PDB file of C-alpha atoms in Angstrom:
ATOM      1  CA  MET A   6     -16.165  60.331  64.379  1.00 52.00           C
ATOM      2  CA  ILE A   7     -17.699  56.938  63.618  1.00 62.00           C
ATOM      3  CA  ASN A   8     -15.451  53.966  64.346  1.00 75.00           C
ATOM      4  CA  THR A   9     -15.586  51.779  61.220  1.00 80.00           C
ATOM      5  CA  ALA A  10     -14.501  48.648  63.091  1.00 78.00           C
ATOM      6  CA  ILE A  11     -17.325  49.012  65.644  1.00 81.00           C
ATOM      7  CA  VAL A  12     -19.913  49.574  62.914  1.00 82.00           C
ATOM      8  CA  LEU A  13     -18.626  46.563  60.955  1.00 86.00           C
ATOM      9  CA  LYS A  14     -18.738  44.387  64.068  1.00 84.00           C
ATOM     10  CA  PHE A  15     -22.311  45.513  64.779  1.00 84.00           C
ATOM     11  CA  ILE A  16     -23.400  44.671  61.220  1.00 88.00           C
ATOM     12  CA  ILE A  17     -21.743  41.250  61.305  1.00 91.00           C
ATOM     13  CA  LEU A  18     -23.295  40.399  64.676  1.00 91.00           C
ATOM     14  CA  ARG A  19     -26.710  41.499  63.450  1.00 90.00           C
ATOM     15  CA  PHE A  20     -26.352  39.305  60.372  1.00 92.00           C
ATOM     16  CA  ILE A  21     -25.389  36.338  62.556  1.00 94.00           C
ATOM     17  CA  TYR A  22     -28.351  36.868  64.902  1.00 94.00           C
ATOM     18  CA  TYR A  23     -30.767  37.274  61.983  1.00 95.00           C
ATOM     19  CA  PHE A  24     -29.403  34.071  60.471  1.00 95.00           C
ATOM     20  CA  HIS A  25     -29.906  32.245  63.778  1.00 93.00           C
ATOM     21  CA  ASN A  26     -33.451  33.595  64.012  1.00 95.00           C
ATOM     22  CA  ILE A  27     -34.546  31.916  60.787  1.00 95.00           C
ATOM     23  CA  ARG A  28     -33.199  28.572  62.113  1.00 95.00           C
ATOM     24  CA  VAL A  29     -31.879  27.161  58.847  1.00 95.00           C
ATOM     25  CA  PHE A  30     -30.698  23.940  60.494  1.00 93.00           C
ATOM     26  CA  ASP A  31     -34.299  23.057  61.409  1.00 93.00           C
ATOM     27  CA  TRP A  32     -35.471  23.165  57.792  1.00 95.00           C
ATOM     28  CA  ARG A  33     -34.302  19.729  56.647  1.00 93.00           C
ATOM     29  CA  ALA A  34     -37.574  17.789  56.716  1.00 92.00           C
ATOM     30  CA  TYR A  35     -39.599  20.635  55.215  1.00 95.00           C
ATOM     31  CA  ILE A  36     -37.115  21.277  52.414  1.00 95.00           C
ATOM     32  CA  GLY A  37     -37.410  17.558  51.705  1.00 93.00           C
ATOM     33  CA  ILE A  38     -41.225  17.655  51.541  1.00 94.00           C
ATOM     34  CA  ALA A  39     -41.177  20.594  49.130  1.00 94.00           C
ATOM     35  CA  LEU A  40     -38.480  19.055  46.935  1.00 92.00           C
ATOM     36  CA  LEU A  41     -40.352  15.745  46.867  1.00 90.00           C
ATOM     37  CA  GLY A  42     -43.329  17.521  45.322  1.00 88.00           C
ATOM     38  CA  PHE A  43     -41.088  19.334  42.846  1.00 89.00           C
ATOM     39  CA  VAL A  44     -39.233  16.186  41.774  1.00 86.00           C
ATOM     40  CA  ARG A  45     -42.461  14.165  41.441  1.00 83.00           C
ATOM     41  CA  SER A  46     -43.694  16.548  38.744  1.00 75.00           C
ATOM     42  CA  VAL A  47     -40.486  16.711  36.709  1.00 73.00           C
ATOM     43  CA  GLU A  48     -41.093  15.984  33.040  1.00 71.00           C
ATOM     44  CA  ALA A  49     -38.767  15.550  30.081  1.00 57.00           C
ATOM     45  CA  THR A  50     -37.110  18.905  29.537  1.00 67.00           C
ATOM     46  CA  SER A  51     -33.666  20.379  29.019  1.00 71.00           C
ATOM     47  CA  LEU A  52     -31.273  20.404  31.958  1.00 77.00           C
ATOM     48  CA  ASN A  53     -30.897  24.187  31.792  1.00 81.00           C
ATOM     49  CA  ILE A  54     -34.648  24.764  32.100  1.00 80.00           C
ATOM     50  CA  LEU A  55     -34.912  22.271  34.955  1.00 82.00           C
ATOM     51  CA  ILE A  56     -32.085  23.951  36.871  1.00 87.00           C
ATOM     52  CA  TYR A  57     -33.666  27.355  36.243  1.00 88.00           C
ATOM     53  CA  ARG A  58     -37.016  26.196  37.606  1.00 88.00           C
ATOM     54  CA  ALA A  59     -35.384  24.458  40.568  1.00 89.00           C
ATOM     55  CA  LEU A  60     -33.434  27.583  41.562  1.00 93.00           C
ATOM     56  CA  ARG A  61     -36.540  29.784  41.448  1.00 95.00           C
ATOM     57  CA  PHE A  62     -38.541  27.235  43.405  1.00 94.00           C
ATOM     58  CA  THR A  63     -35.810  26.850  46.026  1.00 94.00           C
ATOM     59  CA  ALA A  64     -35.559  30.619  46.468  1.00 96.00           C
ATOM     60  CA  THR A  65     -39.274  30.938  47.282  1.00 97.00           C
ATOM     61  CA  ILE A  66     -39.118  27.994  49.691  1.00 97.00           C
ATOM     62  CA  ILE A  67     -36.156  29.564  51.497  1.00 97.00           C
ATOM     63  CA  PHE A  68     -38.082  32.793  52.043  1.00 98.00           C
ATOM     64  CA  TYR A  69     -41.145  30.846  53.208  1.00 98.00           C
ATOM     65  CA  LEU A  70     -39.271  28.734  55.743  1.00 97.00           C
ATOM     66  CA  ALA A  71     -37.330  31.785  56.940  1.00 97.00           C
ATOM     67  CA  PHE A  72     -40.640  33.526  57.621  1.00 98.00           C
ATOM     68  CA  THR A  73     -42.309  30.666  59.476  1.00 97.00           C
ATOM     69  CA  PHE A  74     -39.381  29.963  61.773  1.00 97.00           C
ATOM     70  CA  SER A  75     -38.619  33.632  62.385  1.00 97.00           C
ATOM     71  CA  ILE A  76     -42.227  34.563  63.228  1.00 97.00           C
ATOM     72  CA  ASN A  77     -42.404  31.530  65.508  1.00 95.00           C
ATOM     73  CA  ASN A  78     -39.352  32.747  67.418  1.00 95.00           C
ATOM     74  CA  CYS A  79     -40.937  36.172  67.852  1.00 95.00           C
ATOM     75  CA  PHE A  80     -44.021  34.805  69.605  1.00 94.00           C
ATOM     76  CA  ASP A  81     -42.436  31.812  71.354  1.00 91.00           C
ATOM     77  CA  THR A  82     -40.263  33.793  73.745  1.00 90.00           C
ATOM     78  CA  LYS A  83     -42.394  32.895  76.793  1.00 87.00           C
ATOM     79  CA  CYS A  84     -41.967  29.195  75.968  1.00 86.00           C
ATOM     80  CA  ASP A  85     -38.324  29.270  74.943  1.00 85.00           C
ATOM     81  CA  ILE A  86     -37.003  31.044  78.030  1.00 87.00           C
ATOM     82  CA  HIS A  87     -37.869  27.921  80.041  1.00 79.00           C
ATOM     83  CA  LYS A  88     -35.478  25.701  78.063  1.00 82.00           C
ATOM     84  CA  GLU A  89     -31.796  26.406  77.474  1.00 82.00           C
ATOM     85  CA  ALA A  90     -31.656  24.532  74.173  1.00 82.00           C
ATOM     86  CA  LYS A  91     -34.534  26.646  72.833  1.00 85.00           C
ATOM     87  CA  ILE A  92     -32.976  29.940  73.936  1.00 89.00           C
ATOM     88  CA  LYS A  93     -29.885  29.112  71.878  1.00 88.00           C
ATOM     89  CA  LYS A  94     -32.122  28.905  68.789  1.00 91.00           C
ATOM     90  CA  ASN A  95     -34.085  32.049  69.585  1.00 94.00           C
ATOM     91  CA  PRO A  96     -32.147  35.352  69.511  1.00 94.00           C
ATOM     92  CA  VAL A  97     -35.345  37.210  70.436  1.00 94.00           C
ATOM     93  CA  ALA A  98     -35.774  35.195  73.649  1.00 92.00           C
ATOM     94  CA  ALA A  99     -32.053  35.526  74.360  1.00 91.00           C
ATOM     95  CA  GLY A 100     -32.248  39.305  73.998  1.00 92.00           C
ATOM     96  CA  HIS A 101     -29.794  39.511  71.091  1.00 93.00           C
ATOM     97  CA  ILE A 102     -32.378  41.145  68.821  1.00 94.00           C
ATOM     98  CA  THR A 103     -35.601  42.948  69.662  1.00 94.00           C
ATOM     99  CA  PHE A 104     -39.097  41.662  69.026  1.00 96.00           C
ATOM    100  CA  ARG A 105     -39.568  44.453  66.473  1.00 96.00           C
ATOM    101  CA  GLU A 106     -36.435  43.430  64.580  1.00 95.00           C
ATOM    102  CA  GLY A 107     -37.600  39.821  64.469  1.00 95.00           C
ATOM    103  CA  LEU A 108     -41.049  40.860  63.297  1.00 96.00           C
ATOM    104  CA  VAL A 109     -39.700  43.122  60.539  1.00 96.00           C
ATOM    105  CA  LEU A 110     -37.333  40.370  59.414  1.00 96.00           C
ATOM    106  CA  SER A 111     -40.232  37.893  59.277  1.00 97.00           C
ATOM    107  CA  LEU A 112     -42.497  40.208  57.279  1.00 97.00           C
ATOM    108  CA  CYS A 113     -39.713  41.025  54.822  1.00 97.00           C
ATOM    109  CA  MET A 114     -39.135  37.315  54.188  1.00 97.00           C
ATOM    110  CA  ALA A 115     -42.865  36.704  53.675  1.00 97.00           C
ATOM    111  CA  PHE A 116     -43.329  39.688  51.358  1.00 97.00           C
ATOM    112  CA  THR A 117     -40.289  38.833  49.224  1.00 98.00           C
ATOM    113  CA  GLY A 118     -41.301  35.196  48.857  1.00 97.00           C
ATOM    114  CA  LEU A 119     -44.876  36.113  47.966  1.00 97.00           C
ATOM    115  CA  VAL A 120     -43.801  38.603  45.298  1.00 97.00           C
ATOM    116  CA  LEU A 121     -41.375  36.113  43.746  1.00 97.00           C
ATOM    117  CA  SER A 122     -44.029  33.401  43.763  1.00 96.00           C
ATOM    118  CA  TYR A 123     -46.402  35.762  41.944  1.00 95.00           C
ATOM    119  CA  LEU A 124     -43.784  36.735  39.360  1.00 96.00           C
ATOM    120  CA  TRP A 125     -42.326  33.303  38.701  1.00 94.00           C
ATOM    121  CA  PHE A 126     -45.207  30.824  38.973  1.00 92.00           C
ATOM    122  CA  ASN A 127     -48.859  30.419  38.038  1.00 88.00           C
ATOM    123  CA  LYS A 128     -51.890  31.619  39.969  1.00 91.00           C
ATOM    124  CA  ASN A 129     -52.429  28.291  41.737  1.00 90.00           C
ATOM    125  CA  CYS A 130     -48.878  28.326  43.083  1.00 92.00           C
ATOM    126  CA  PHE A 131     -49.288  31.894  44.255  1.00 95.00           C
ATOM    127  CA  LEU A 132     -52.552  31.088  46.077  1.00 95.00           C
ATOM    128  CA  ILE A 133     -51.031  28.050  47.793  1.00 95.00           C
ATOM    129  CA  TYR A 134     -48.007  30.114  48.814  1.00 97.00           C
ATOM    130  CA  LEU A 135     -50.326  32.759  50.246  1.00 97.00           C
ATOM    131  CA  MET A 136     -52.281  30.097  52.146  1.00 97.00           C
ATOM    132  CA  MET A 137     -49.058  28.689  53.581  1.00 97.00           C
ATOM    133  CA  LEU A 138     -47.985  32.135  54.766  1.00 97.00           C
ATOM    134  CA  LEU A 139     -51.366  32.820  56.377  1.00 97.00           C
ATOM    135  CA  LEU A 140     -51.493  29.445  58.131  1.00 96.00           C
ATOM    136  CA  GLY A 141     -47.843  29.654  59.155  1.00 96.00           C
ATOM    137  CA  GLY A 142     -48.518  33.071  60.650  1.00 96.00           C
ATOM    138  CA  ALA A 143     -51.767  32.004  62.315  1.00 96.00           C
ATOM    139  CA  TYR A 144     -49.920  29.093  63.929  1.00 95.00           C
ATOM    140  CA  SER A 145     -47.663  31.469  65.868  1.00 94.00           C
ATOM    141  CA  VAL A 146     -49.349  34.871  66.042  1.00 95.00           C
ATOM    142  CA  PRO A 147     -52.098  35.827  68.525  1.00 92.00           C
ATOM    143  CA  PRO A 148     -55.043  36.030  68.736  1.00 92.00           C
ATOM    144  CA  LEU A 149     -55.389  32.845  66.686  1.00 92.00           C
ATOM    145  CA  ARG A 150     -52.050  31.258  67.684  1.00 94.00           C
ATOM    146  CA  LEU A 151     -53.110  27.811  66.531  1.00 94.00           C
ATOM    147  CA  LYS A 152     -50.088  26.339  68.276  1.00 93.00           C
ATOM    148  CA  SER A 153     -51.978  26.840  71.542  1.00 91.00           C
ATOM    149  CA  VAL A 154     -55.218  25.210  70.336  1.00 92.00           C
ATOM    150  CA  PRO A 155     -55.248  21.415  70.851  1.00 92.00           C
ATOM    151  CA  LEU A 156     -55.672  19.445  67.605  1.00 93.00           C
ATOM    152  CA  MET A 157     -55.628  22.648  65.538  1.00 94.00           C
ATOM    153  CA  ASP A 158     -51.874  22.797  66.116  1.00 93.00           C
ATOM    154  CA  LEU A 159     -51.510  19.392  64.449  1.00 94.00           C
ATOM    155  CA  LEU A 160     -54.020  20.090  61.690  1.00 94.00           C
ATOM    156  CA  SER A 161     -52.533  23.450  60.706  1.00 94.00           C
ATOM    157  CA  HIS A 162     -48.998  22.021  60.819  1.00 95.00           C
ATOM    158  CA  SER A 163     -50.059  19.158  58.557  1.00 94.00           C
ATOM    159  CA  LEU A 164     -51.137  21.756  56.002  1.00 94.00           C
ATOM    160  CA  PHE A 165     -48.580  24.568  55.986  1.00 95.00           C
ATOM    161  CA  PHE A 166     -45.644  22.231  56.717  1.00 95.00           C
ATOM    162  CA  GLY A 167     -47.096  19.211  54.943  1.00 93.00           C
ATOM    163  CA  ALA A 168     -49.777  18.936  52.273  1.00 93.00           C
ATOM    164  CA  LEU A 169     -49.626  22.507  50.967  1.00 94.00           C
ATOM    165  CA  LEU A 170     -45.830  22.522  50.962  1.00 94.00           C
ATOM    166  CA  TYR A 171     -45.830  19.336  48.876  1.00 92.00           C
ATOM    167  CA  LEU A 172     -48.506  20.681  46.517  1.00 91.00           C
ATOM    168  CA  TYR A 173     -46.601  23.933  46.044  1.00 93.00           C
ATOM    169  CA  GLY A 174     -43.570  21.937  44.950  1.00 90.00           C
ATOM    170  CA  PHE A 175     -45.666  19.793  42.636  1.00 87.00           C
ATOM    171  CA  LEU A 176     -47.553  22.681  41.005  1.00 87.00           C
ATOM    172  CA  SER A 177     -44.472  24.845  40.553  1.00 84.00           C
ATOM    173  CA  ASN A 178     -43.128  22.310  38.085  1.00 74.00           C
ATOM    174  CA  GLY A 179     -46.337  21.004  36.487  1.00 66.00           C
ATOM    175  CA  GLY A 180     -49.966  20.045  37.077  1.00 63.00           C
ATOM    176  CA  ILE A 181     -51.677  17.936  39.708  1.00 64.00           C
ATOM    177  CA  ASN A 182     -53.317  14.531  39.328  1.00 64.00           C
ATOM    178  CA  LEU A 183     -55.434  12.276  41.521  1.00 61.00           C
ATOM    179  CA  GLN A 184     -52.593   9.793  41.964  1.00 69.00           C
ATOM    180  CA  GLU A 185     -50.902  12.296  44.229  1.00 70.00           C
ATOM    181  CA  ALA A 186     -53.750  12.246  46.776  1.00 70.00           C
ATOM    182  CA  SER A 187     -52.362   9.281  48.736  1.00 76.00           C
ATOM    183  CA  LEU A 188     -48.901  10.819  48.866  1.00 84.00           C
ATOM    184  CA  VAL A 189     -50.339  14.134  50.036  1.00 87.00           C
ATOM    185  CA  ALA A 190     -52.078  12.267  52.868  1.00 87.00           C
ATOM    186  CA  SER A 191     -48.842  10.506  53.790  1.00 90.00           C
ATOM    187  CA  VAL A 192     -46.936  13.795  53.820  1.00 92.00           C
ATOM    188  CA  SER A 193     -49.596  15.325  56.071  1.00 92.00           C
ATOM    189  CA  LEU A 194     -49.313  12.416  58.512  1.00 92.00           C
ATOM    190  CA  TYR A 195     -45.526  12.732  58.506  1.00 92.00           C
ATOM    191  CA  SER A 196     -45.855  16.441  59.294  1.00 94.00           C
ATOM    192  CA  ILE A 197     -48.121  15.615  62.256  1.00 93.00           C
ATOM    193  CA  ILE A 198     -45.532  13.134  63.533  1.00 92.00           C
ATOM    194  CA  LEU A 199     -42.837  15.819  63.318  1.00 92.00           C
ATOM    195  CA  GLU A 200     -45.051  18.230  65.219  1.00 92.00           C
ATOM    196  CA  LEU A 201     -45.804  15.703  67.958  1.00 92.00           C
ATOM    197  CA  ARG A 202     -42.088  14.975  68.299  1.00 92.00           C
ATOM    198  CA  ASN A 203     -41.305  18.690  68.631  1.00 90.00           C
ATOM    199  CA  HIS A 204     -44.016  19.225  71.231  1.00 91.00           C
ATOM    200  CA  LEU A 205     -42.905  16.172  73.212  1.00 92.00           C
ATOM    201  CA  ASP A 206     -39.421  17.700  73.359  1.00 89.00           C
ATOM    202  CA  ASP A 207     -40.928  21.013  74.486  1.00 87.00           C
ATOM    203  CA  TYR A 208     -43.469  19.500  76.890  1.00 87.00           C
ATOM    204  CA  GLU A 209     -42.112  21.010  80.107  1.00 85.00           C
ATOM    205  CA  ALA A 210     -41.469  24.424  78.549  1.00 84.00           C
ATOM    206  CA  ASP A 211     -44.972  24.519  77.068  1.00 84.00           C
ATOM    207  CA  LEU A 212     -46.519  23.570  80.410  1.00 83.00           C
ATOM    208  CA  ASN A 213     -44.555  26.260  82.234  1.00 81.00           C
ATOM    209  CA  SER A 214     -45.614  28.909  79.702  1.00 80.00           C
ATOM    210  CA  GLU A 215     -49.242  27.653  79.638  1.00 81.00           C
ATOM    211  CA  THR A 216     -49.057  26.881  75.917  1.00 84.00           C
ATOM    212  CA  LYS A 217     -51.890  24.384  75.439  1.00 87.00           C
ATOM    213  CA  THR A 218     -50.546  22.143  72.695  1.00 90.00           C
ATOM    214  CA  THR A 219     -52.164  18.807  71.883  1.00 91.00           C
ATOM    215  CA  VAL A 220     -49.382  17.074  73.821  1.00 91.00           C
ATOM    216  CA  CYS A 221     -50.139  19.175  76.906  1.00 89.00           C
ATOM    217  CA  TYR A 222     -53.858  18.481  76.468  1.00 89.00           C
ATOM    218  CA  ILE A 223     -53.715  14.669  76.169  1.00 89.00           C
ATOM    219  CA  GLY A 224     -50.570  14.195  78.281  1.00 88.00           C
ATOM    220  CA  TYR A 225     -47.025  13.105  77.618  1.00 88.00           C
ATOM    221  CA  GLY A 226     -47.684   9.355  77.773  1.00 88.00           C
ATOM    222  CA  GLY A 227     -50.716   9.479  75.502  1.00 87.00           C
ATOM    223  CA  SER A 228     -48.852  11.614  72.972  1.00 86.00           C
ATOM    224  CA  ARG A 229     -45.944   9.168  72.847  1.00 86.00           C
ATOM    225  CA  ARG A 230     -48.340   6.285  72.201  1.00 85.00           C
TER     226      ARG A 230
END
């Protein structure tokens, strides 16, 4: 006979580990970039419509960020096992969930977000969302694994966690104009700074796992400068 308490405990623990795998507490800067684009394109409209648009937009961003962080955890196990702080953020590396579970979770998040983007927004938004998913996946997943290609790690990050994220927010609530070009460039630079900071923190772990980030390529001191 199945013990209900044991089954319930298993389900709750799985939910907790899945939640940890998408690393919600690391989303802050990227939520901000997306919302900046959304707010910049707000026009005079009723409060109800604005809230409706904002909720739909936020839902797709949540699924996108859940995918990118989850898929990164799946393929960063060799790096994360070398640093205690990283293991705490990676249930796959810690052995709490399997690689297959993490991969299925990631793909479900990506598929759901893509479908919602297609149903709720225009074609341009859908294409940008698709590009973000592809770049976010290519950053972590072999054989491309752009995270391990010096300079390409920074460039790809500046797009899928920078310029494209901002443009998705902007287009989901209106059109684009040339005045946004300078802000897009600034957002991209900010994304590169975030990436350099992350890789400086992970310098030793990346060296030990032979992950050839830009920081590992040019050295710790040069990266800080």
